[in-house]
Coordinates of C-alpha atoms and ligand atoms in Angstrom, one line a residue:
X1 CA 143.8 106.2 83.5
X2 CA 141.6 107.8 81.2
X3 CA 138.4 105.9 81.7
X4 CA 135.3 108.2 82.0
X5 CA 132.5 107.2 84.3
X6 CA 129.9 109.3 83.0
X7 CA 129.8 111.3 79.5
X8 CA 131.4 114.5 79.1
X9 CA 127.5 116.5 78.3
X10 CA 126.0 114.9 81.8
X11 CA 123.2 117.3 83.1
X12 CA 124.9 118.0 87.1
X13 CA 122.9 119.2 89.2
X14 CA 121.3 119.8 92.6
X15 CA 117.6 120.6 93.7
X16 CA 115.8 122.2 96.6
X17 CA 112.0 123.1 97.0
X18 CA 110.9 126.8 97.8
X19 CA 109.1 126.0 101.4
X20 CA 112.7 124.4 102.5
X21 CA 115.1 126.9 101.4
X22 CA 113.6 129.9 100.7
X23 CA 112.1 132.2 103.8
X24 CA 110.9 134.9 103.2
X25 CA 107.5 133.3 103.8
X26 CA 105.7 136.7 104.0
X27 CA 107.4 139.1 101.6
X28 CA 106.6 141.3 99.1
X29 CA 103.2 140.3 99.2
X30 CA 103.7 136.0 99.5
X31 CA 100.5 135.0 100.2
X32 CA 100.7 131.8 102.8
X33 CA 100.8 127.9 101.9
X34 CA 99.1 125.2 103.3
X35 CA 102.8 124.4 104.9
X36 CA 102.8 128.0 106.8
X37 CA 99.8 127.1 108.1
X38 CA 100.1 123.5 109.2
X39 CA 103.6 124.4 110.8
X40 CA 101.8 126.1 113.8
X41 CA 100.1 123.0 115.0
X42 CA 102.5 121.6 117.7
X43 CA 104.3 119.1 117.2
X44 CA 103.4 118.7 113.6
X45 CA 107.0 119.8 112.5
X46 CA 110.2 118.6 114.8
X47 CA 111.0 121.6 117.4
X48 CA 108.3 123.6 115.8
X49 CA 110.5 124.8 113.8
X50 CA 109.0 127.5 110.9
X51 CA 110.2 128.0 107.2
X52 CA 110.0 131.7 108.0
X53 CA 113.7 132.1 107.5
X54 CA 115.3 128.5 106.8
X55 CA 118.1 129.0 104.4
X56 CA 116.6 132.6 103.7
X57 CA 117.9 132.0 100.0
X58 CA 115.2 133.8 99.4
X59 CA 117.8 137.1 100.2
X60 CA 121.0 134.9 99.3
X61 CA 120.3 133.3 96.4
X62 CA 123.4 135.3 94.8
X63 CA 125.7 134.1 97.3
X64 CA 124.2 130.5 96.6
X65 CA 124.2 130.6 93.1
X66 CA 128.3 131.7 93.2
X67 CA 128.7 128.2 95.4
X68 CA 127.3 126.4 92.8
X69 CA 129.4 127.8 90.1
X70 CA 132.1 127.6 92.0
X71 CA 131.2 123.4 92.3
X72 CA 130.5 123.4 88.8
X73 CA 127.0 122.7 88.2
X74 CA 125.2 122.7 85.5
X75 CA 121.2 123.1 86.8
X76 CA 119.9 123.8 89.6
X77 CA 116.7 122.6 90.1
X78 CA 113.9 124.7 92.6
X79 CA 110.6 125.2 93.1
X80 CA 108.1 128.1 92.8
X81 CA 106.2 129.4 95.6
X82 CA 102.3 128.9 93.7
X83 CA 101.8 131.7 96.7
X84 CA 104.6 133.8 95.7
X85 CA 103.4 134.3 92.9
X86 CA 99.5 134.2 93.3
X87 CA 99.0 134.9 96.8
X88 CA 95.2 133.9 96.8
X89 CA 96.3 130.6 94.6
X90 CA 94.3 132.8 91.6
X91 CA 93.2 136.1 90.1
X92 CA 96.0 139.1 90.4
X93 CA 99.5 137.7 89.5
X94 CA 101.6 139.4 92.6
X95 CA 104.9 140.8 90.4
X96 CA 107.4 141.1 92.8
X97 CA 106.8 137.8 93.9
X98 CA 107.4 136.7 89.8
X99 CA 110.5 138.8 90.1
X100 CA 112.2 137.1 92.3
X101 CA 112.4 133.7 90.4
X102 CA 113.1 135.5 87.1
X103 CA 116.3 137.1 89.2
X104 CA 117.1 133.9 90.0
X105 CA 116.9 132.4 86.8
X106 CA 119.1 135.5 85.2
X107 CA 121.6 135.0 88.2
X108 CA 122.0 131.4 86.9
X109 CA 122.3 131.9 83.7
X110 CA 124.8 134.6 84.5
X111 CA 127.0 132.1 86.1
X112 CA 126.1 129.7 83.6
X113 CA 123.7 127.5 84.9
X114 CA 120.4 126.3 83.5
X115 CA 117.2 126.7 85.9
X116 CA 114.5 123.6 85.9
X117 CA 111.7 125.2 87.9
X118 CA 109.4 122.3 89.8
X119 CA 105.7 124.1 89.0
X120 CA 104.6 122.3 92.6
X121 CA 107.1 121.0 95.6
X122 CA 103.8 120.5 97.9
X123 CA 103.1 124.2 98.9
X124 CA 99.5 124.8 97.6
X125 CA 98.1 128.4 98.7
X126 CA 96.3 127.8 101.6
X127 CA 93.5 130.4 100.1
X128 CA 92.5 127.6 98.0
X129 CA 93.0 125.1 101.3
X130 CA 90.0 127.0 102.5
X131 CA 88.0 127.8 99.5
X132 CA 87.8 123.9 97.8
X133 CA 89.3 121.6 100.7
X134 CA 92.7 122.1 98.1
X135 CA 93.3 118.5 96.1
X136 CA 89.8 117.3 97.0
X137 CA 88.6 119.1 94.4
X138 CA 88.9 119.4 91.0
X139 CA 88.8 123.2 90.7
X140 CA 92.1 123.6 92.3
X141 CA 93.8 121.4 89.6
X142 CA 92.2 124.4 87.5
X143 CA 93.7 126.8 89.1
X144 CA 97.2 125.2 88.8
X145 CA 97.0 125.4 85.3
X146 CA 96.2 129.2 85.3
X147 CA 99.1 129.5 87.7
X148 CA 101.5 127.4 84.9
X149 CA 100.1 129.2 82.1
X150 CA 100.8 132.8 83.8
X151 CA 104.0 131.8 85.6
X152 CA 105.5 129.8 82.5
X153 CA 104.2 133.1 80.2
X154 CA 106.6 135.4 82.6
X155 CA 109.5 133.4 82.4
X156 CA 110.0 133.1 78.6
X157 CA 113.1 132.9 77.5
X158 CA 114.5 132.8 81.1
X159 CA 114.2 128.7 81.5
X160 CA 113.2 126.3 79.3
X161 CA 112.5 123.1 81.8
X162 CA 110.3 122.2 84.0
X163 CA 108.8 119.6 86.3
X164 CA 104.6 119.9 86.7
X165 CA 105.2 118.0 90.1
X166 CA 107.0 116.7 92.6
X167 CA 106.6 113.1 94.2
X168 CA 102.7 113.2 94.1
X169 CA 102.5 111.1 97.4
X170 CA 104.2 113.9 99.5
X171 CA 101.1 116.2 98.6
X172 CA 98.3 113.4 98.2
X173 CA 98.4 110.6 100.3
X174 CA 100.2 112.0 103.2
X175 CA 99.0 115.3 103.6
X176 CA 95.1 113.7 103.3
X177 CA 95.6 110.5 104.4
X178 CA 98.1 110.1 106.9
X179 CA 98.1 113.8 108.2
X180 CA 102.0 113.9 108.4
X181 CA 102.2 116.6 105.4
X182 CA 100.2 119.8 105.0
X183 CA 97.5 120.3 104.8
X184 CA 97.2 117.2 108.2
X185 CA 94.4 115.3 107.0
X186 CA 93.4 111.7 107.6
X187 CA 90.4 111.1 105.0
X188 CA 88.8 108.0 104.2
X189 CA 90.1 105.9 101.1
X190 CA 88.0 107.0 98.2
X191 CA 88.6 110.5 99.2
X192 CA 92.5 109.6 99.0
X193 CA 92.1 108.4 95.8
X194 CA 90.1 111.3 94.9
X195 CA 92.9 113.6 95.9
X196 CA 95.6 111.3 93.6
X197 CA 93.8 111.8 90.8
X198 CA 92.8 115.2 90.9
X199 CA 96.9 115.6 91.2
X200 CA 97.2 113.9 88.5
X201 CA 94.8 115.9 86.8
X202 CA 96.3 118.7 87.3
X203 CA 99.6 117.6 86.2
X204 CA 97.7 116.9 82.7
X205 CA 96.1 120.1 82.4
X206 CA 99.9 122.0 83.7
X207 CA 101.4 119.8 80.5
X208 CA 99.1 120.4 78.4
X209 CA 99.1 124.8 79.3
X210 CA 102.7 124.1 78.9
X211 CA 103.0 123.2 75.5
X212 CA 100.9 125.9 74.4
X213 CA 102.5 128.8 76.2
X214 CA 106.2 127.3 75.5
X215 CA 105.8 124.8 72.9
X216 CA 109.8 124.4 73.1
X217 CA 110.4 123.6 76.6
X218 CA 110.9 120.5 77.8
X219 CA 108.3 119.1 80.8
X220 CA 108.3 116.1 82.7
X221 CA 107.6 115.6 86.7
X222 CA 109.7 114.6 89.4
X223 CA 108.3 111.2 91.0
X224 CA 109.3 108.7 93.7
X225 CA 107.6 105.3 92.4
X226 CA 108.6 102.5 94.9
X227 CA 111.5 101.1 93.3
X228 CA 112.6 96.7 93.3
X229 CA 115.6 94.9 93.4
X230 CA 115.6 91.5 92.3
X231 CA 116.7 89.4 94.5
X232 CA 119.5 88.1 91.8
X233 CA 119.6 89.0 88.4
X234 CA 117.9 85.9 86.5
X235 CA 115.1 86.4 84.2
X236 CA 112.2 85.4 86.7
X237 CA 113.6 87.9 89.7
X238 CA 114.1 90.4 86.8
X239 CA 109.9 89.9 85.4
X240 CA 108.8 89.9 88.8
X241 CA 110.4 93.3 89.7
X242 CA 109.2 94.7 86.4
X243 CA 105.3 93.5 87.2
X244 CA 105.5 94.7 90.7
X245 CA 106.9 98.4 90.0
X246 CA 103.9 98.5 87.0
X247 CA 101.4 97.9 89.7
X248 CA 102.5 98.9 92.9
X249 CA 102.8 102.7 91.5
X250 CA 99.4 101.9 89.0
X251 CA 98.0 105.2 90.8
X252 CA 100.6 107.4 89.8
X253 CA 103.4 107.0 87.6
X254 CA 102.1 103.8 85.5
X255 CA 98.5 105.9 85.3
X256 CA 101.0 109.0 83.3
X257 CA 103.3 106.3 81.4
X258 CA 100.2 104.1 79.8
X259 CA 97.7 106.9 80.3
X260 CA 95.2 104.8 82.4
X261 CA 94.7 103.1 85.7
X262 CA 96.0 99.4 85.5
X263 CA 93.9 96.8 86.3
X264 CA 95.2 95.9 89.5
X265 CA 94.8 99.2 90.9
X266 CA 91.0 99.4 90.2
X267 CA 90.1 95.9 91.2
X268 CA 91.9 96.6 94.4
X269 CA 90.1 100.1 95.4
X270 CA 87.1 98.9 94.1
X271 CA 84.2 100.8 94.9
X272 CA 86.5 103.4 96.1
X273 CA 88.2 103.7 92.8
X274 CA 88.8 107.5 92.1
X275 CA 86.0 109.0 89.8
X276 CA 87.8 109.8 86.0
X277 CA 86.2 112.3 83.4
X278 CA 85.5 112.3 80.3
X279 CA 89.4 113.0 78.8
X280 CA 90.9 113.4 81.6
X281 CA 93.7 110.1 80.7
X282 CA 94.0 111.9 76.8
X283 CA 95.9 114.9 79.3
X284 CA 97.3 112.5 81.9
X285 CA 99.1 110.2 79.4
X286 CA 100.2 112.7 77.1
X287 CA 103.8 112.1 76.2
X288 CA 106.4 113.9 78.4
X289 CA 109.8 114.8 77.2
X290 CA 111.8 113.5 80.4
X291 CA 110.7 111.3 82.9
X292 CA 112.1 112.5 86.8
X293 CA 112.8 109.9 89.4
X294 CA 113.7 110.6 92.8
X295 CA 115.8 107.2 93.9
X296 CA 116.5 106.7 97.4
X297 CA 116.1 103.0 97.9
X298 CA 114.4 100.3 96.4
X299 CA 112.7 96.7 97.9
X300 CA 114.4 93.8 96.9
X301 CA 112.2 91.3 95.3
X302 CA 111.7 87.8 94.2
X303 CA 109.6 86.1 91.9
X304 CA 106.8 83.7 93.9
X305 CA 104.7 81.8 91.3
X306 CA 103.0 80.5 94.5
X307 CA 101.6 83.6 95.5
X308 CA 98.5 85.4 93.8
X309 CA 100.5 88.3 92.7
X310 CA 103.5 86.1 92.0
X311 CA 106.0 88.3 93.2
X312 CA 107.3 88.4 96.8
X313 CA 108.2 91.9 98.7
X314 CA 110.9 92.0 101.3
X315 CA 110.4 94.3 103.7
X316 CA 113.0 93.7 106.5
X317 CA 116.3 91.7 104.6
X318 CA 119.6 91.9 106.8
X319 CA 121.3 93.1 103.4
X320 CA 119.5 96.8 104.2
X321 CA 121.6 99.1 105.9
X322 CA 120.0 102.1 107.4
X323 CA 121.3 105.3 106.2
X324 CA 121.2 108.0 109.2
X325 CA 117.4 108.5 109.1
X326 CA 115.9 109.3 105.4
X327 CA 115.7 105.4 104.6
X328 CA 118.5 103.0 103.1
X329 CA 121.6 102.7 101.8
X330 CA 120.6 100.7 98.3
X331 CA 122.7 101.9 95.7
X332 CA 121.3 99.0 93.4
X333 CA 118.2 101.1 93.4
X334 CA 119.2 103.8 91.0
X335 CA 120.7 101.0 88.3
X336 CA 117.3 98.7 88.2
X337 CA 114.6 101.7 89.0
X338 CA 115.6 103.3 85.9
X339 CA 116.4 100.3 84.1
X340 CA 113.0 99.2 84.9
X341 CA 111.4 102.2 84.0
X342 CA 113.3 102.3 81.0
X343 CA 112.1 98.8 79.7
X344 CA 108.5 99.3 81.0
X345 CA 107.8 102.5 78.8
X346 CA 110.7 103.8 76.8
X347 CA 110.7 107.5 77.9
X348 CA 113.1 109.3 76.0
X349 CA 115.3 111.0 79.2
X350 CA 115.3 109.8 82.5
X351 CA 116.5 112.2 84.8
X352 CA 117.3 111.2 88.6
X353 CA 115.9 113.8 89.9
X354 CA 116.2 113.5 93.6
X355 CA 118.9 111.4 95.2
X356 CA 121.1 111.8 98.6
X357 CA 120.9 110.9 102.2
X358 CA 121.2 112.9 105.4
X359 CA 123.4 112.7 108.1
X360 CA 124.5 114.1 111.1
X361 CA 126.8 116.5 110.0
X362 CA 128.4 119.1 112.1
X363 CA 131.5 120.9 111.5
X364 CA 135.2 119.7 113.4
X365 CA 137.6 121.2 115.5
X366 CA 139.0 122.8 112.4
X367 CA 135.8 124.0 111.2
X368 CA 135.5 121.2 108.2
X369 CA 132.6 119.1 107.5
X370 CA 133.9 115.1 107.6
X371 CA 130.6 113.9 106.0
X372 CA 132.1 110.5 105.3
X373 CA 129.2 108.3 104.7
X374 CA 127.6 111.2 102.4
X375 CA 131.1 110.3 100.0
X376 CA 130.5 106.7 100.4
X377 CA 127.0 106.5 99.8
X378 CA 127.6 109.0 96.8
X379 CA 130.7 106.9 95.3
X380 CA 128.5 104.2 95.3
X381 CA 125.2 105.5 94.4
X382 CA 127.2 107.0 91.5
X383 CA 128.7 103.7 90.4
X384 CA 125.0 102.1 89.9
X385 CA 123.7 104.9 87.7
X386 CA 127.3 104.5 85.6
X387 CA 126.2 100.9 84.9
X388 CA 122.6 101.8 84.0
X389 CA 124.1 104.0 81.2
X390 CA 126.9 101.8 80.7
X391 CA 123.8 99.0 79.8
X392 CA 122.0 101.8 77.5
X393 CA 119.4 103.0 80.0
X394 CA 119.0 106.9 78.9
X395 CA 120.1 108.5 81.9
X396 CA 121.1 112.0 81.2
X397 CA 121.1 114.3 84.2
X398 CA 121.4 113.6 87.9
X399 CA 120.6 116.6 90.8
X400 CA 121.5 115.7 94.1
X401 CA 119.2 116.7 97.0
X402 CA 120.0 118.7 98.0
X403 CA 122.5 122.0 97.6
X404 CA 122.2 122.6 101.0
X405 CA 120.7 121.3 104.4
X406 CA 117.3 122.5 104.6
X407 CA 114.1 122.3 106.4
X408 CA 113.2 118.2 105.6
X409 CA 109.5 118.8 106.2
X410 CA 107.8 117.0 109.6
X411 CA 111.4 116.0 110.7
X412 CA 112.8 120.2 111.0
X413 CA 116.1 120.7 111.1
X414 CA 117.3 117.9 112.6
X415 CA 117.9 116.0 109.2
X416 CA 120.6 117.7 107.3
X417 CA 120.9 116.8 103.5
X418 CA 123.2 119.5 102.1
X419 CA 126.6 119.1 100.0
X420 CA 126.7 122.3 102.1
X421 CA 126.5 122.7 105.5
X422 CA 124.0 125.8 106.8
X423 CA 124.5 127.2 110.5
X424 CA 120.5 128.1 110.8
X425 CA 122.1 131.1 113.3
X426 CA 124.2 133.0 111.4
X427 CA 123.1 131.9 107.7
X428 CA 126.7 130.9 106.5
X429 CA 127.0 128.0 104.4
X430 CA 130.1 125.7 105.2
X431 CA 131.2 123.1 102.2
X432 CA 130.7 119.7 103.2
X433 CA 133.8 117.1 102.4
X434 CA 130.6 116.0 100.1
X435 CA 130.9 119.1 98.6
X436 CA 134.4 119.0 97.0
X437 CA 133.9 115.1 96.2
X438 CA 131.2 116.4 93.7
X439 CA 133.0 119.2 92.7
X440 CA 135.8 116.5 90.9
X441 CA 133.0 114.2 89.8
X442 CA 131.9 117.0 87.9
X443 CA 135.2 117.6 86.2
X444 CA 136.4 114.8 86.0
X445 CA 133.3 112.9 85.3
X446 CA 134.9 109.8 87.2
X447 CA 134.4 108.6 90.1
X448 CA 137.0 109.5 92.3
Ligands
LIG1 C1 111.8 114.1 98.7 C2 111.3 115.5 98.5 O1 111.0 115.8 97.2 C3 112.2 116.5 99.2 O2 111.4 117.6 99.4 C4 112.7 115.9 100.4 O3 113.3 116.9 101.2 C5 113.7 114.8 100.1 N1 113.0 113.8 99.3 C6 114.4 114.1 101.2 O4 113.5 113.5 102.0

């Protein structure tokens, strides 16, 4: 059969984050994150596990980059170190810390990939942890754009996308709110808000640095908006998920799309609604070239003209199966969170940015990887984003998270999300049955 899946110029890729894969978390002059610092607090990462060596790609990014060529990718997407680069978060740019991601990005485009660097994958410099409190102020959202402007100005020529942030809630909320991120903080509710918008600030100012440093390079961020299902796929269901993905996500990603707060946001944080400046939505809502999703899972949801919001949530449905331990198995996810998106604010690219699942993967008696469920939630996942293009929602790329397991954050090393397998011991990285089932997606662009 000759049917094609997906079209023959899909961006493939896969994406990783500097604190999980990298290492090298003190070299050539790396100044430390809030994440090298929150680390030592027992118990606040599983085992106590460190990112001092984790993949150490840092050292094998040549070996890594062959493995992708080898799988056929197109872009790999990774994050900087802001630390790496400006050890004290500002003031002296730290060259061989700059070096290593412009190696990286000539190694890929040696082996004929495209680099789209994430500007900030939650690893602020803890220097600026302990000069302004980090996000609770606005300075550091100052500071990120001098670290854009610089970093971006080094790597002209050498990559021409990028992503201002990823998932603002994995820096904002949970590392101020409910202390399971760095920097561990619990603050009160207007402070939270405080934090989200000074993100978000920041992500304004990074965008707006951009385009005058690289006025061709395309920018948009990488965000994990809590995505609906309608319950069935009738107009009212349909309306319902559309109003409640507009204003459950009003404080970040309908604030960028519309350029403002919604209404429902500020009427429910009230007095604690985040203090705005003068401007600062004119930055926010500028226009993006690409709008990043990271799809997991999604809620299913019905319409409920009883209720005051008129939608109703479901939160525990017997449909939901539990992947291994990063969420659900909700393939219908990826086909209605960017179909929604797509109908809410017309952004000119959607790219899923993030999408996979771990498991518990270990190699068999003859040394291969049987990740089955990784393949079926793939196949699966894979047939939902066909139909969203099949319908004429503008996906274009898809990067699976991730390239390789990795250290997932509070949970260690337990969870493995890699297409390849990593033995954390001797460093060697083991293809995944995963693995070679994306290696003939890519070729084939069907869904085998
Ligand atoms: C979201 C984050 O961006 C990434 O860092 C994390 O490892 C994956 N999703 C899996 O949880």
């Amino acid at each position: 059969m000759n049917r094609q899946d997906f079209p023959s110029d899909f961006i493939w890729g896969s994406a990783t984050a500097s604190y999980q894969v990298e290492g090298a978390a003190f070299e050539d002059g790396k100044g430390a994150s809030i994440w090298n610092e929150f680390e030592k607090l027992p118990g606040a990462i599983a085992d106590n596990a460190s990112g001092d060596v984790s993949c150490d790609q840092y050292h094998r990014y040549k070996e890594d980059v062959a493995l992708m060529r080898d799988m056929g990718l197109k872009v790999y997407r990774f994050s900087m170190a802001w630390s790496r680069i400006f050890p004290e978060g500002g003031g002296k740019l730290n060259p061989k810390g700059m070096d290593y991601y412009k190696r990286l990005c000539d190694e890929l485009h040696d082996n004929g990939l495209e680099p789209w660097i994430t500007f900030y994958h939650w690893d602020l410099p803890q220097a600026l942890q302990e000069r302004f409190g980090g996000w609770r102020s606005r300075e550091c959202a100052k500071y990120f754009a001098d670290y854009v402007a610089a970093a971006a100005g080094e790597l002209k020529g050498r990559c021409d996308h990028y992503f201002t942030f990823n998932e603002f809630l994995g820096s904002t909320d949970q590392g101020y709110f409910n202390g399971v991120c760095a920097p561990g903080l619990r603050l009160s509710r207007k402070e939270r808000n405080q934090v989200r918008h000074n993100a978000l600030y920041a992500h304004g100012l990074g965008l707006q640095v951009l385009r005058d440093v690289l006025p061709g390079a395309k920018v948009g961020i990488a965000e994990n908006p809590v995505f609906f299902t309608p319950v069935i796929d009738t107009p009212e269901h349909v309306a319902a998920a559309k109003k409640a993905f507009r204003e459950v996500n009003g404080h970040f990603i309908t604030a960028i799309m519309e350029g403002g707060y919604p209404e429902s946001y500020l009427a429910a944080e009230g007095a604690d609604a985040p203090v705005v400046g003068d401007g600062d939505f004119k930055l926010i809502g500028a226009p993006m070239d690409f709008l990043g999703l990271n799809i997991y899972y999604g809620r299913l949801i019905r319409s409920a003209p009883e209720l005051p919001e008129q939608y109703e949530i479901f939160y525990d449905d017997a449909s939901t199966v539990w992947s291994d331990c990063n969420g659900m198995f909700q393939p219908a996810a990826v086909y209605w969170g960017s179909r929604i998106a797509s109908e809410l604010w017309k952004p000119e690219a959607i790219i899923i940015s993030e999408n996979g699942t771990s498991c518990e993967d270990r190699p068999a008696r003859d040394g291969e990887v049987y990740d089955l469920f990784r393949v079926k939630y793939l196949r699966a996942y894979m047939e939902s984003m066909s139909r969203a293009i099949r319908d004429g929602v503008p996906v274009k790329g898809y990067f699976h998270w991730s390239f390789l397991d990795n250290l997932e954050w509070g949970s260690g090393y337990r969870r493995r999300f890699g297409l390849y397998f990593v033995n954390y011991r001797t460093g060697e990285r083991i293809p995944k049955l995963s693995a070679k089932w994306f290696k003939e997606l890519i070729q084939t662009c069907k869904i085998v």
